Amino acid sequence: MVPFRADLHCHSTCSDGTMTPEQLLHHASEIGLKALSITDHDTLDAYTDDILALAKDLKIELLPGVEFSTILNSTSVHLLGYNFSLKDPKILAFCARHKDRRIMRYREILKLLANHGIKIDEEELLTLAIATQPSLKNRIIGRPHIALMMVKLGYVKTIQEAFKKYLGDGCSCYVQGEYITPEETIEILHNAGGIAVIAHPHLINDSKILLRLLAMKIDGIECYYSRFQEKEHKRWVKIAQRHNFLITGGSDFHGDVKPTIPLGCSWIDEEHFRKLQNYVIPRPS
Ligand code: AMP
Ligand code: FE
Ligand code: FE
Ligand code: ZN
């Protein structure tokens, strides 16, 4: 029998992935995943009625998911949200606010790049970003789109180089944008009936930031992640168990822009998935 595997972290063309939500579901089915969560950056656009119906047809349990960008003490922290109501007006308004935040932010990034002699036309950037997504308003613009544009125009050789030299956190053209806190994000997720999970915790280098996060009304930690070694899994599982947090996991699949990370390379089993699904939501904060 094929073992139950749930990949709870991947990105579609609604944010910075290269597969449409439909392609993601078909791919998940081909590789034998039983459950999936599409966790696009700051948007729920993947979760259309058609996609929910397709998941049913393919017999894949599709868990509502999102990856929210937050800032804590000038440090970027990603929070995964799961199992919330997809129709909750406050979470939808929150996503709309993120969309505006990202428009202001990429405009600022383009200005900073121009100071370095890197000229990127906003219209061209948008055209590139929507090449795989026909509806302009349905695409979140992120740094990977700008990086890809820089490669296309010959300013850098690779996406990695664009991040290393210009766009990475703390680099000369890095812009945080509107400061949205983890506390507000957690509250919005809880009020929508969902849970909040610390994404790729190993990327939080500052232990003080991690301790502050762990003291918030967090529900889980992403203990299984694409690039983790066995030793690292154990470390985060231990921390989650100590705090009585849920244990989650996923690949952070982005498609062609991160070709070394396949869908399903990290996952949780049925026991952990059901625990998450049946988790009694904390009372709204
Ligand atoms: P943004 O959401 O616009 O802040 O962009 C963050 C996204 O950029 C992450 O989710 C990754 O997909 C991507 N990213 C971050 N750092 C790198 C890097 N060094 N190389 C390639 N992609 C990166
Ligand atoms: Fe991403
Ligand atoms: Fe992330
Ligand atoms: Zn992600």
Tab-separated table of C-alpha atoms and ligand atoms in Angstrom:
chain	number	residue	atom	x	y	z
A	1	MET	CA	0.000	0.000	0.000
A	2	VAL	CA	1.242	3.521	-0.800
A	3	PRO	CA	2.001	5.264	2.513
A	4	PHE	CA	0.038	8.389	3.405
A	5	ARG	CA	2.157	11.474	2.707
A	6	ALA	CA	0.995	15.062	3.162
A	7	ASP	CA	3.110	17.891	1.719
A	8	LEU	CA	1.927	21.030	3.489
A	9	HIS	CA	4.134	23.662	1.888
A	10	CYS	CA	4.243	24.558	-1.802
A	11	HIS	CA	3.789	27.563	-4.076
A	12	SER	CA	1.776	28.026	-7.255
A	13	THR	CA	1.693	30.651	-10.000
A	14	CYS	CA	-0.615	32.660	-7.719
A	15	SER	CA	2.610	33.717	-5.953
A	16	ASP	CA	6.183	32.784	-6.898
A	17	GLY	CA	5.822	29.148	-7.970
A	18	THR	CA	5.902	28.048	-11.607
A	19	MET	CA	3.060	25.485	-11.638
A	20	THR	CA	-0.571	26.533	-11.701
A	21	PRO	CA	-2.695	25.209	-8.807
A	22	GLU	CA	-4.217	22.729	-11.260
A	23	GLN	CA	-0.797	21.460	-12.367
A	24	LEU	CA	0.257	21.191	-8.718
A	25	LEU	CA	-2.724	18.965	-7.917
A	26	HIS	CA	-2.092	16.711	-10.920
A	27	HIS	CA	1.592	16.495	-10.036
A	28	ALA	CA	0.748	15.679	-6.406
A	29	SER	CA	-1.561	12.922	-7.616
A	30	GLU	CA	1.103	11.496	-9.970
A	31	ILE	CA	3.664	11.222	-7.187
A	32	GLY	CA	1.144	9.622	-4.826
A	33	LEU	CA	0.599	12.382	-2.264
A	34	LYS	CA	-2.605	11.887	-0.311
A	35	ALA	CA	-2.840	15.408	1.075
A	36	LEU	CA	-1.555	18.795	0.022
A	37	SER	CA	-1.662	22.393	1.133
A	38	ILE	CA	-0.926	25.135	-1.391
A	39	THR	CA	0.706	27.818	0.730
A	40	ASP	CA	1.172	30.778	-1.574
A	41	HIS	CA	2.780	33.918	-0.235
A	42	ASP	CA	0.105	36.226	1.213
A	43	THR	CA	-2.757	35.046	-1.013
A	44	LEU	CA	-5.575	32.489	-1.075
A	45	ASP	CA	-6.129	32.882	-4.819
A	46	ALA	CA	-5.252	29.238	-5.531
A	47	TYR	CA	-8.373	28.074	-3.694
A	48	THR	CA	-11.023	28.502	-6.362
A	49	ASP	CA	-14.133	26.300	-6.468
A	50	ASP	CA	-12.671	24.522	-9.511
A	51	ILE	CA	-9.498	23.653	-7.621
A	52	LEU	CA	-11.448	22.387	-4.606
A	53	ALA	CA	-13.521	20.219	-6.982
A	54	LEU	CA	-10.429	18.946	-8.819
A	55	ALA	CA	-8.815	17.927	-5.516
A	56	LYS	CA	-11.940	15.904	-4.720
A	57	ASP	CA	-11.856	14.219	-8.143
A	58	LEU	CA	-8.192	13.330	-7.693
A	59	LYS	CA	-8.883	12.146	-4.118
A	60	ILE	CA	-6.329	14.512	-2.661
A	61	GLU	CA	-7.159	16.108	0.663
A	62	LEU	CA	-6.508	19.792	0.023
A	63	LEU	CA	-5.961	21.634	3.295
A	64	PRO	CA	-6.502	25.421	3.124
A	65	GLY	CA	-3.108	27.045	3.524
A	66	VAL	CA	-1.144	30.278	3.130
A	67	GLU	CA	2.350	31.592	3.941
A	68	PHE	CA	2.182	35.051	5.463
A	69	SER	CA	5.153	37.435	5.492
A	70	THR	CA	5.693	39.124	8.851
A	71	ILE	CA	8.385	41.285	10.412
A	72	LEU	CA	9.634	40.946	13.956
A	73	ASN	CA	12.300	43.429	15.090
A	74	SER	CA	13.311	44.071	11.464
A	75	THR	CA	13.692	40.325	10.863
A	76	SER	CA	11.594	38.646	8.211
A	77	VAL	CA	9.540	35.761	9.647
A	78	HIS	CA	7.241	33.543	7.568
A	79	LEU	CA	4.160	32.085	9.225
A	80	LEU	CA	2.175	29.279	7.657
A	81	GLY	CA	-1.570	29.342	8.230
A	82	TYR	CA	-3.737	26.224	7.883
A	83	ASN	CA	-7.302	25.056	8.064
A	84	PHE	CA	-8.943	28.485	8.182
A	85	SER	CA	-12.188	29.488	6.521
A	86	LEU	CA	-11.433	30.431	2.900
A	87	LYS	CA	-14.364	32.841	2.945
A	88	ASP	CA	-13.472	34.688	6.139
A	89	PRO	CA	-13.752	38.402	5.225
A	90	LYS	CA	-10.958	39.509	7.566
A	91	ILE	CA	-8.408	37.103	6.167
A	92	LEU	CA	-9.408	38.093	2.621
A	93	ALA	CA	-9.010	41.776	3.525
A	94	PHE	CA	-5.631	40.962	5.082
A	95	CYS	CA	-4.506	39.338	1.796
A	96	ALA	CA	-5.676	42.430	-0.120
A	97	ARG	CA	-3.579	44.580	2.235
A	98	HIS	CA	-0.556	42.369	1.540
A	99	LYS	CA	-1.153	42.770	-2.187
A	100	ASP	CA	-1.019	46.580	-1.819
A	101	ARG	CA	2.046	46.283	0.417
A	102	ARG	CA	3.792	44.297	-2.294
A	103	ILE	CA	2.961	46.832	-5.030
A	104	MET	CA	4.460	49.688	-2.973
A	105	ARG	CA	7.432	47.482	-2.142
A	106	TYR	CA	8.351	46.364	-5.644
A	107	ARG	CA	8.127	49.981	-6.817
A	108	GLU	CA	10.642	50.945	-4.130
A	109	ILE	CA	12.889	48.026	-5.077
A	110	LEU	CA	12.813	49.079	-8.750
A	111	LYS	CA	13.873	52.612	-7.721
A	112	LEU	CA	16.815	51.284	-5.697
A	113	LEU	CA	17.877	49.010	-8.560
A	114	ALA	CA	17.747	51.997	-10.927
A	115	ASN	CA	20.290	53.728	-8.654
A	116	HIS	CA	22.609	50.805	-9.438
A	117	GLY	CA	22.020	51.261	-13.172
A	118	ILE	CA	19.600	48.338	-13.319
A	119	LYS	CA	16.611	49.483	-15.332
A	120	ILE	CA	13.470	47.396	-15.061
A	121	ASP	CA	10.228	48.617	-16.514
A	122	GLU	CA	7.234	48.015	-14.231
A	123	GLU	CA	4.984	46.956	-17.108
A	124	GLU	CA	7.584	44.465	-18.334
A	125	LEU	CA	7.917	43.043	-14.837
A	126	LEU	CA	4.162	42.564	-14.598
A	127	THR	CA	4.020	40.983	-18.049
A	128	LEU	CA	6.716	38.515	-17.056
A	129	ALA	CA	5.010	37.767	-13.764
A	130	ILE	CA	1.672	37.000	-15.398
A	131	ALA	CA	3.066	34.978	-18.294
A	132	THR	CA	1.743	31.819	-16.658
A	133	GLN	CA	-1.225	33.453	-14.961
A	134	PRO	CA	-3.607	35.265	-17.278
A	135	SER	CA	-5.352	37.359	-14.652
A	136	LEU	CA	-3.053	40.218	-13.596
A	137	LYS	CA	-4.747	40.858	-10.302
A	138	ASN	CA	-4.343	37.231	-9.348
A	139	ARG	CA	-0.634	37.292	-9.005
A	140	ILE	CA	1.435	38.274	-6.013
A	141	ILE	CA	4.654	39.998	-7.091
A	142	GLY	CA	7.704	38.938	-5.127
A	143	ARG	CA	11.450	39.285	-5.258
A	144	PRO	CA	11.840	36.098	-7.372
A	145	HIS	CA	9.981	37.838	-10.233
A	146	ILE	CA	12.368	40.796	-10.044
A	147	ALA	CA	15.337	38.398	-9.869
A	148	LEU	CA	14.091	36.545	-12.943
A	149	MET	CA	13.705	39.829	-14.792
A	150	MET	CA	17.299	40.757	-13.884
A	151	VAL	CA	18.486	37.437	-15.347
A	152	LYS	CA	16.418	37.972	-18.525
A	153	LEU	CA	17.863	41.442	-19.014
A	154	GLY	CA	21.418	40.168	-18.451
A	155	TYR	CA	22.182	42.140	-15.288
A	156	VAL	CA	22.962	38.916	-13.389
A	157	LYS	CA	23.545	35.321	-14.442
A	158	THR	CA	21.290	33.556	-11.942
A	159	ILE	CA	18.394	34.221	-9.562
A	160	GLN	CA	20.763	33.344	-6.710
A	161	GLU	CA	23.185	36.061	-7.834
A	162	ALA	CA	20.368	38.634	-7.886
A	163	PHE	CA	19.495	37.743	-4.292
A	164	LYS	CA	23.111	37.637	-3.155
A	165	LYS	CA	24.082	40.986	-4.659
A	166	TYR	CA	20.900	43.055	-4.513
A	167	LEU	CA	17.648	41.549	-3.262
A	168	GLY	CA	18.479	39.318	-0.305
A	169	ASP	CA	17.503	40.390	3.225
A	170	GLY	CA	19.732	43.302	4.252
A	171	CYS	CA	21.222	43.825	0.750
A	172	SER	CA	21.393	47.268	-0.884
A	173	CYS	CA	18.080	46.927	-2.774
A	174	TYR	CA	16.189	45.059	-0.077
A	175	VAL	CA	12.940	46.678	1.012
A	176	GLN	CA	10.767	45.307	3.808
A	177	GLY	CA	7.604	47.192	2.999
A	178	GLU	CA	4.757	47.727	5.425
A	179	TYR	CA	5.588	46.243	8.802
A	180	ILE	CA	3.039	43.515	9.528
A	181	THR	CA	3.635	41.752	12.831
A	182	PRO	CA	3.419	38.043	13.675
A	183	GLU	CA	0.977	38.884	16.498
A	184	GLU	CA	-1.530	40.487	14.131
A	185	THR	CA	-1.117	37.631	11.642
A	186	ILE	CA	-1.689	34.981	14.321
A	187	GLU	CA	-4.798	36.788	15.522
A	188	ILE	CA	-6.248	36.968	12.013
A	189	LEU	CA	-5.600	33.265	11.431
A	190	HIS	CA	-7.176	32.298	14.758
A	191	ASN	CA	-10.221	34.450	14.166
A	192	ALA	CA	-10.677	32.731	10.796
A	193	GLY	CA	-10.649	29.368	12.607
A	194	GLY	CA	-7.117	28.552	11.494
A	195	ILE	CA	-3.785	27.753	13.047
A	196	ALA	CA	-0.408	29.514	12.861
A	197	VAL	CA	2.842	27.637	12.288
A	198	ILE	CA	6.453	28.874	12.218
A	199	ALA	CA	7.738	28.168	8.681
A	200	HIS	CA	11.321	26.928	8.021
A	201	PRO	CA	12.414	27.775	11.592
A	202	HIS	CA	16.102	27.190	10.773
A	203	LEU	CA	16.083	30.427	8.744
A	204	ILE	CA	15.575	32.423	11.944
A	205	ASN	CA	19.199	33.007	12.866
A	206	ASP	CA	18.590	35.193	15.902
A	207	SER	CA	17.725	33.016	18.895
A	208	LYS	CA	16.042	35.953	20.659
A	209	ILE	CA	13.598	36.285	17.762
A	210	LEU	CA	12.873	32.564	17.912
A	211	LEU	CA	12.237	32.714	21.659
A	212	ARG	CA	9.897	35.668	21.218
A	213	LEU	CA	7.980	33.773	18.541
A	214	LEU	CA	7.736	30.636	20.643
A	215	ALA	CA	6.189	32.740	23.416
A	216	MET	CA	3.420	33.958	21.075
A	217	LYS	CA	0.137	32.147	20.429
A	218	ILE	CA	1.799	29.853	17.892
A	219	ASP	CA	0.204	26.442	17.272
A	220	GLY	CA	2.936	24.558	15.461
A	221	ILE	CA	6.421	24.361	13.967
A	222	GLU	CA	7.422	23.190	10.492
A	223	CYS	CA	9.731	20.420	11.717
A	224	TYR	CA	10.114	18.601	8.389
A	225	TYR	CA	11.469	20.763	5.601
A	226	SER	CA	13.134	20.144	2.256
A	227	ARG	CA	16.697	20.816	3.163
A	228	PHE	CA	16.690	19.438	6.678
A	229	GLN	CA	18.927	16.564	7.681
A	230	GLU	CA	17.626	13.931	10.095
A	231	LYS	CA	19.440	15.606	13.000
A	232	GLU	CA	17.723	18.905	12.256
A	233	HIS	CA	14.256	17.279	12.125
A	234	LYS	CA	14.861	15.867	15.577
A	235	ARG	CA	15.901	19.226	16.968
A	236	TRP	CA	12.670	20.915	15.875
A	237	VAL	CA	10.466	17.971	16.842
A	238	LYS	CA	11.929	18.182	20.344
A	239	ILE	CA	11.232	21.915	20.544
A	240	ALA	CA	7.662	21.387	19.275
A	241	GLN	CA	7.039	18.610	21.789
A	242	ARG	CA	8.402	20.705	24.642
A	243	HIS	CA	5.892	23.446	23.812
A	244	ASN	CA	3.089	21.031	23.002
A	245	PHE	CA	2.963	22.410	19.453
A	246	LEU	CA	1.755	20.672	16.307
A	247	ILE	CA	4.431	19.140	14.084
A	248	THR	CA	4.067	20.047	10.411
A	249	GLY	CA	6.171	19.600	7.304
A	250	GLY	CA	6.461	20.246	3.615
A	251	SER	CA	8.794	20.718	0.682
A	252	ASP	CA	8.450	24.480	-0.040
A	253	PHE	CA	8.238	23.436	-3.689
A	254	HIS	CA	8.397	26.383	-6.137
A	255	GLY	CA	8.772	24.508	-9.450
A	256	ASP	CA	11.397	25.491	-12.018
A	257	VAL	CA	12.713	28.484	-10.053
A	258	LYS	CA	14.039	26.080	-7.403
A	259	PRO	CA	14.705	22.929	-9.427
A	260	THR	CA	16.579	21.120	-6.655
A	261	ILE	CA	13.477	20.933	-4.440
A	262	PRO	CA	10.878	18.445	-5.725
A	263	LEU	CA	7.280	18.335	-4.544
A	264	GLY	CA	6.836	15.718	-1.815
A	265	CYS	CA	10.521	15.718	-0.773
A	266	SER	CA	9.347	16.569	2.721
A	267	TRP	CA	6.034	15.553	4.257
A	268	ILE	CA	4.137	14.430	7.358
A	269	ASP	CA	2.380	11.120	7.933
A	270	GLU	CA	-1.328	10.524	8.483
A	271	GLU	CA	-1.143	10.680	12.275
A	272	HIS	CA	0.365	14.170	12.251
A	273	PHE	CA	-1.941	15.302	9.462
A	274	ARG	CA	-5.105	14.210	11.317
A	275	LYS	CA	-3.854	15.813	14.524
A	276	LEU	CA	-3.467	19.090	12.660
A	277	GLN	CA	-6.831	18.745	10.927
A	278	ASN	CA	-8.666	17.985	14.180
A	279	TYR	CA	-6.782	20.484	16.290
A	280	VAL	CA	-9.081	22.415	18.554
A	281	ILE	CA	-8.581	26.005	17.547
A	282	PRO	CA	-7.430	28.285	20.343
A	283	ARG	CA	-10.080	30.712	21.454
A	284	PRO	CA	-9.880	33.899	19.366
A	285	SER	CA	-7.265	36.156	20.949
B	1	AMP	P1	9.340	37.983	-1.082
B	1	AMP	O1	8.131	37.168	-0.698
B	1	AMP	O2	9.094	38.916	-2.194
B	1	AMP	O3	10.007	38.608	0.113
B	1	AMP	O4	10.383	36.910	-1.634
B	1	AMP	C1	10.711	35.804	-0.818
B	1	AMP	C2	10.861	34.585	-1.679
B	1	AMP	O5	12.062	34.733	-2.457
B	1	AMP	C3	11.078	33.302	-0.908
B	1	AMP	O6	9.880	32.678	-0.563
B	1	AMP	C4	11.819	32.468	-1.904
B	1	AMP	O7	10.896	31.905	-2.816
B	1	AMP	C5	12.657	33.472	-2.656
B	1	AMP	N1	14.040	33.571	-2.174
B	1	AMP	C6	14.486	34.090	-1.015
B	1	AMP	N2	15.828	34.045	-0.949
B	1	AMP	C7	16.241	33.471	-2.107
B	1	AMP	C8	17.515	33.144	-2.656
B	1	AMP	N3	18.649	33.407	-2.001
B	1	AMP	N4	17.543	32.557	-3.865
B	1	AMP	C9	16.403	32.306	-4.537
B	1	AMP	N5	15.183	32.578	-4.078
B	1	AMP	C10	15.100	33.163	-2.879
B	2	FE	FE	8.683	31.851	-2.310
B	3	FE	FE	9.026	31.013	3.315
B	4	ZN	ZN	7.333	28.927	1.102
